[in-house]
XYZ file of C-alpha atoms in Angstrom:
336
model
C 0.000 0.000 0.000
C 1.834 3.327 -1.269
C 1.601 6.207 0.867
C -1.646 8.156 0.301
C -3.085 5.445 -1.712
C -6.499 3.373 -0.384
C -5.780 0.202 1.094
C -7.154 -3.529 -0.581
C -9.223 -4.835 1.719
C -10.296 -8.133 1.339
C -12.968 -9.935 3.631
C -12.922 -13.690 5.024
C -16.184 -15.820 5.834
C -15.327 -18.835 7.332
C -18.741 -20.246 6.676
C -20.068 -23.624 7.533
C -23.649 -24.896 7.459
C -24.464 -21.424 6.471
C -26.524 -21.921 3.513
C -29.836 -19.621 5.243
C -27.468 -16.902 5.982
C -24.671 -16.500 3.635
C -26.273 -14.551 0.554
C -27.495 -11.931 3.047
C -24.104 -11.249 4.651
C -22.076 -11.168 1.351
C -24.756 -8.750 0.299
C -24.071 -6.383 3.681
C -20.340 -5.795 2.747
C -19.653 -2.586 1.657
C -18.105 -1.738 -1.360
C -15.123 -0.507 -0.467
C -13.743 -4.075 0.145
C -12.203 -5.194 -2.968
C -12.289 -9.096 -2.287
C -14.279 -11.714 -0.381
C -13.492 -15.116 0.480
C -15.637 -17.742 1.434
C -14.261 -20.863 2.759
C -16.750 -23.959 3.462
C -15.729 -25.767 5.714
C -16.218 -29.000 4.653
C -20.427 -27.976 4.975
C -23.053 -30.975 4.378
C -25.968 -28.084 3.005
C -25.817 -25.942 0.431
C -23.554 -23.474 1.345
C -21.379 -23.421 -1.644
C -24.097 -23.560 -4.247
C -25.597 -20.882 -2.305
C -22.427 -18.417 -2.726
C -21.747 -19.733 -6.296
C -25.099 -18.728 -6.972
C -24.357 -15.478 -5.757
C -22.666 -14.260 -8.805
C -21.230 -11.484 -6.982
C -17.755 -10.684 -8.701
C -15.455 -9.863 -5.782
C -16.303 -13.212 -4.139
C -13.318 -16.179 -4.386
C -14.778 -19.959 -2.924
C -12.428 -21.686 -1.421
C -13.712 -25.935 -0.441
C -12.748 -27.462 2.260
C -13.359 -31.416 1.541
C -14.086 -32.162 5.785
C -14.890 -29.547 8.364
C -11.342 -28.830 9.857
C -12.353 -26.309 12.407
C -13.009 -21.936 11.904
C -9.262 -21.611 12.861
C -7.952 -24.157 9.798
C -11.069 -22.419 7.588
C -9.377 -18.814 8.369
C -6.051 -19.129 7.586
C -6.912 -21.085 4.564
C -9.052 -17.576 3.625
C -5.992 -15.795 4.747
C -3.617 -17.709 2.626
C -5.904 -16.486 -0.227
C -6.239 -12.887 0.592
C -2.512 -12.371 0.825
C -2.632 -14.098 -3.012
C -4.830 -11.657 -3.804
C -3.159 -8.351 -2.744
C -4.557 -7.732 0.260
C -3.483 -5.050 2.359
C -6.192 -5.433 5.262
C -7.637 -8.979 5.754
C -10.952 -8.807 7.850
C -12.833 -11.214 9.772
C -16.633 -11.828 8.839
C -18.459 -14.885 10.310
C -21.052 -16.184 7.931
C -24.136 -16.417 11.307
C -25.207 -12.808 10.472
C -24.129 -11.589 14.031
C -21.097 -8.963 12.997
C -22.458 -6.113 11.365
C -20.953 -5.383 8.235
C -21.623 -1.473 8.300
C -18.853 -1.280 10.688
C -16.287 -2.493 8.852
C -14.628 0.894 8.010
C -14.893 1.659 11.871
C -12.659 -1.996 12.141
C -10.218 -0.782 9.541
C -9.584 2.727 10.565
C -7.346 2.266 12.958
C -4.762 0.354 10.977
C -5.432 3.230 7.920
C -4.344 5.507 10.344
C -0.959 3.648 11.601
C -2.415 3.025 14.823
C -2.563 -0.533 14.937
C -1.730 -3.539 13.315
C -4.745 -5.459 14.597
C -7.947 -4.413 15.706
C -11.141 -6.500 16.775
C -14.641 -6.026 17.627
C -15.625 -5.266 21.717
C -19.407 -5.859 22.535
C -18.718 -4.808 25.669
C -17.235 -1.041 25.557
C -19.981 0.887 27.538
C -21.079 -2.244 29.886
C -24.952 -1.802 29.458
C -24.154 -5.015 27.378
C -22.281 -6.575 30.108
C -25.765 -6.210 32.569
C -27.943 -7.306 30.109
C -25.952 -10.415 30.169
C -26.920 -13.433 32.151
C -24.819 -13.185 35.753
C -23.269 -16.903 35.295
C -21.953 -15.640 31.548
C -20.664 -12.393 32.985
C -18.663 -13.766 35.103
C -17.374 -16.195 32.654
C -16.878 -13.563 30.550
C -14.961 -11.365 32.722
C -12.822 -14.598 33.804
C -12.023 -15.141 30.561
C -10.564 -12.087 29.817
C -8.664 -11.853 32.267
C -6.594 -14.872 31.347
C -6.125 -13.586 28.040
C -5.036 -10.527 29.276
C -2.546 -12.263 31.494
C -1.710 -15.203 28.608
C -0.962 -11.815 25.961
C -0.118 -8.977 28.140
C -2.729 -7.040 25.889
C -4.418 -5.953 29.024
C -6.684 -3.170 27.628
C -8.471 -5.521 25.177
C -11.619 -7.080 26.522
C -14.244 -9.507 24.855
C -11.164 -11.771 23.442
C -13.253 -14.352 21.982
C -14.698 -11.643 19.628
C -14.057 -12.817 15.844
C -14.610 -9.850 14.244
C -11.052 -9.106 13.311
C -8.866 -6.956 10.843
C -5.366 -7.312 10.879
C -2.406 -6.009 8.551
C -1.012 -7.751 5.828
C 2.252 -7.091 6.805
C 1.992 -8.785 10.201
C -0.306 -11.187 8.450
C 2.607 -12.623 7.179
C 4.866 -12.588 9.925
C 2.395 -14.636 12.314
C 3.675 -18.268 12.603
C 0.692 -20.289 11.261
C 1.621 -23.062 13.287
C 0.633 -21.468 16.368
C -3.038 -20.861 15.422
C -5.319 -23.057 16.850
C -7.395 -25.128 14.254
C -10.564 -24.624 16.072
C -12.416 -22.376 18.701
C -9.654 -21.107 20.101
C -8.509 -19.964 16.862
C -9.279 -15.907 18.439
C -7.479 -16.531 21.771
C -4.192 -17.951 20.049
C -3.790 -14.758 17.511
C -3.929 -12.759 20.573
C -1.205 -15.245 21.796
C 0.763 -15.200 18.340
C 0.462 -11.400 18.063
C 1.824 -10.976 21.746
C 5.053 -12.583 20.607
C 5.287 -10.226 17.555
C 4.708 -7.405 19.960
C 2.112 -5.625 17.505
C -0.577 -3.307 18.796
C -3.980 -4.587 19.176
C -6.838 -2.217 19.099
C -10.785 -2.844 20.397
C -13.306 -1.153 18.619
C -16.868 -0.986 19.801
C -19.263 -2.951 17.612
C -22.402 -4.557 19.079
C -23.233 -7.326 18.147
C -26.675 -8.681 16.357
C -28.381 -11.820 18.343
C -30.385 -13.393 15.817
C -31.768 -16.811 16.250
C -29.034 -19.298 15.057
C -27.685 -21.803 17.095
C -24.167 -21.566 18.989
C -21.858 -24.384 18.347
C -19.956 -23.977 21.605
C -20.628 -24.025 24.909
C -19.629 -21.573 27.810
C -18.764 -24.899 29.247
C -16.822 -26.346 26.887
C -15.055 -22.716 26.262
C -13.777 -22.615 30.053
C -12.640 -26.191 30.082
C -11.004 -26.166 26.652
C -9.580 -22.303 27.120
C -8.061 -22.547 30.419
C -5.190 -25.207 29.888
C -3.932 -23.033 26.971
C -4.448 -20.350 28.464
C -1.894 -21.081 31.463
C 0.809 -22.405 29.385
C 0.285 -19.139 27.070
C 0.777 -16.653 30.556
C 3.855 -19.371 31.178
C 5.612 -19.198 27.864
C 4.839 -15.414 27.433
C 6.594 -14.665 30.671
C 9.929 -16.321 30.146
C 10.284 -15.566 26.324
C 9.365 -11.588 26.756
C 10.870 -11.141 30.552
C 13.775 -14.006 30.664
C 15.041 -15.128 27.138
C 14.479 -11.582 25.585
C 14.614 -9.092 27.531
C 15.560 -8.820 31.637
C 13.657 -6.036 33.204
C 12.837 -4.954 36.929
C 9.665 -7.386 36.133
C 11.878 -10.107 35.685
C 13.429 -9.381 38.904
C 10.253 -9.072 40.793
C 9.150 -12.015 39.336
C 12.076 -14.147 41.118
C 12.499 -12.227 44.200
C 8.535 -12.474 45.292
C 8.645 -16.191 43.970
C 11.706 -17.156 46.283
C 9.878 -15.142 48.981
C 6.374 -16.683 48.789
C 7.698 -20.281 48.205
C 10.321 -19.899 51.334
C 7.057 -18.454 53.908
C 4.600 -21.128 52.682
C 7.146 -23.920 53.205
C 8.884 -22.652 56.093
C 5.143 -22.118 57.532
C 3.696 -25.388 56.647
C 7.001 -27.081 58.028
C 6.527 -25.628 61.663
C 3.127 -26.060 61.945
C 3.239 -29.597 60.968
C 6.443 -29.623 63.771
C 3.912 -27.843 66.548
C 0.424 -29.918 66.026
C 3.016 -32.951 65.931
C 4.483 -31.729 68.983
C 1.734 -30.165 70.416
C 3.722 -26.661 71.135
C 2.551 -24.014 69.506
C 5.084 -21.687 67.424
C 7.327 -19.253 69.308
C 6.354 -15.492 67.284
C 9.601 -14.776 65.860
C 8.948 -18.187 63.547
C 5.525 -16.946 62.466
C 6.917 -13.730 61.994
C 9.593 -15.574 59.227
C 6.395 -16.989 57.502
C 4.824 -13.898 57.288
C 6.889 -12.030 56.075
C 8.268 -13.427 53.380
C 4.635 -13.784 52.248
C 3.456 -10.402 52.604
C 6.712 -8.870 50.741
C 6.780 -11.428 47.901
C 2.796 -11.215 47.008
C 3.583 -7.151 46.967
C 6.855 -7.875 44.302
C 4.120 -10.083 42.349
C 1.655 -7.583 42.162
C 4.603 -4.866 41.404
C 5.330 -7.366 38.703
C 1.746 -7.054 36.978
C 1.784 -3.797 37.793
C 4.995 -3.178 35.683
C 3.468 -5.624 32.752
C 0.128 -3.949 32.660
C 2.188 -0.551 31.654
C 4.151 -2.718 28.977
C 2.123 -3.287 26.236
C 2.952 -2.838 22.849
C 2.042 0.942 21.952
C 4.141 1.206 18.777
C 2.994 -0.345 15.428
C 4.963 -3.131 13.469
C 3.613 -3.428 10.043
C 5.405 0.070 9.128
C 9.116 -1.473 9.926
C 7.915 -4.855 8.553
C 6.648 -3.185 5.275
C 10.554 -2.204 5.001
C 12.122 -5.521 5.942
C 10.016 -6.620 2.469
C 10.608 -3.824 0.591
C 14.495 -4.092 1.812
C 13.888 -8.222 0.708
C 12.680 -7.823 -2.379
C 15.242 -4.932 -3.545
C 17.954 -7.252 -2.047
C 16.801 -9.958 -4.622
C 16.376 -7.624 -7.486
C 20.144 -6.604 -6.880
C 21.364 -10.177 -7.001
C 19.210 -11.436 -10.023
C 20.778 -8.202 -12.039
């Protein structure tokens, strides 16, 4: 994208068993998006007669033979909206539930240099948040805060939102093995775009609750989301606070450990000694459980602190843009 010059945006639907709904949402998107591609994944109806049927020019089908999962169907849309020139690749679910009149509100942002990702928040002004059932709230709200902690993007809320735009340029630097195939597909570009340290954006977009059928479960979300979700906070703490970087976090991190791991054990040790014994613990050896305790949870939370005030603020795509543009005049060079 030259400077000055209007982005190609291109638009995935990941659709499957979407036959009812997937003529009306290819009709919603606007005209300024220059391509649209459908993937099927692997549907038993109609659903790619229905968009074939279409006739609608910017739209490219893409089959998938079995239903590998909205995660698999995605970056097989990506794969062909890079092919196509894409600049901006946006996320469109084929249910009907992401409005397509706010797609230029989704894009702005990384028009402007702002971002390199941006995604859809139902959830910006909280009415929507009461309105919502208490048992999902608080699901909700527990969910996002392991994502926050898994990505370090601790601004962004609603994480499982799929209505998504992200850069070409970063696009392309995402490792595609790291997506997940399925549901949690959302959650692990957060997780992908953490490592990249690019800027993610939320964007208020309600969202439209029509009658179709969800095909997962607040249950199986929390089950499925939560071992991930740990080993994602795990990995992201050593790679961006031990292995690339070693910060006053990093220090916190193993001074409030040592400290909370000496009072619980030297704690637990002496009161298993005195209800064995039947004495009860002099004050000075409470006093060394304490302690420890008290001033290693306050280098913990110190810790957060520090990360919360760390996220990525400075867009990548600009620098990537010139690694390629570097790449491909490098190659130019040598062929001449």
């Amino acid at each position: 994208m030259a400077a000055g010059q209007a982005p190609t945006i291109a638009v995935v639907v990941p659709a499957y068993l979407a036959a009812e709904r997937i003529q009306t949402v290819l009709s919603e998107i606007p005209a300024l998006v220059a391509h649209i591609v459908v993937v099927d994944d692997g549907s038993g109806d109609a659903t790619a007669a229905t968009v074939e049927a279409a006739r609608e020019q910017r739209v490219h089908l893409s089959r998938h033979d079995i239903s590998r999962g909205v995660g698999a169907a995605m970056l097989s849309g990506y794969e062909a909206a890079l092919g196509l020139g894409a600049d901006i690749v946006v996320k469109i679910d084929s249910d009907g539930q992401m409005d397509p009149r706010y797609l230029p509100a989704l894009v702005r942002p990384i028009v402007l240099g702002a971002a390199d990702y941006t995604k859809g928040n139902r959830f910006l002004h909280g009415r929507e948040l009461r309105a919502m059932p208490g048992r999902r709230r608080v699901g909700n709200r527990g969910l996002s805060f392991l994502v926050k902690l898994a990505s370090g993007y601790w601004p962004v809320f609603d994480p499982a939102n799929g209505y998504t735009a992200i850069h070409s340029a970063v696009l392309r630097a995402v490792d595609r093995s790291s997506i997940a195939p399925r549901f949690f597909f959302e959650t692990s570009m957060l997780l992908e775009l953490s490592r990249l340290r690019a800027v993610v954006v939320d964007v208020y977009i309600p969202a439209r609750y029509r009658d179709e059928p969800s095909h997962l479960s607040a249950r199986r979300a929390a089950v499925g989301f939560l071992g991930p979700l740990i080993k994602g906070a795990w990995q992201r703490l050593i790679r961006q606070y031990f292995v690339q970087d070693f910060t006053s976090v990093s220090l916190f991190v193993v001074s409030g450990t040592l400290l909370v791991l000496f009072g619980l054990i030297w704690g637990v040790w002496h009161w298993a000694i005195s209800n064995r014994d039947g004495v009860p613990a002099t004050t000075g050896t409470v006093m060394l459980a304490v302690l420890p305790l008290v001033i290693g949870f306050q280098l913990l939370l110190q810790a957060i602190t520090q990360d919360i005030a760390n996220v990525p603020r400075d867009p990548i795509h600009g620098s990537l843009l010139e690694v390629e543009r570097d790449g491909v005049a490098d190659g130019a060079g040598v062929r001449g």
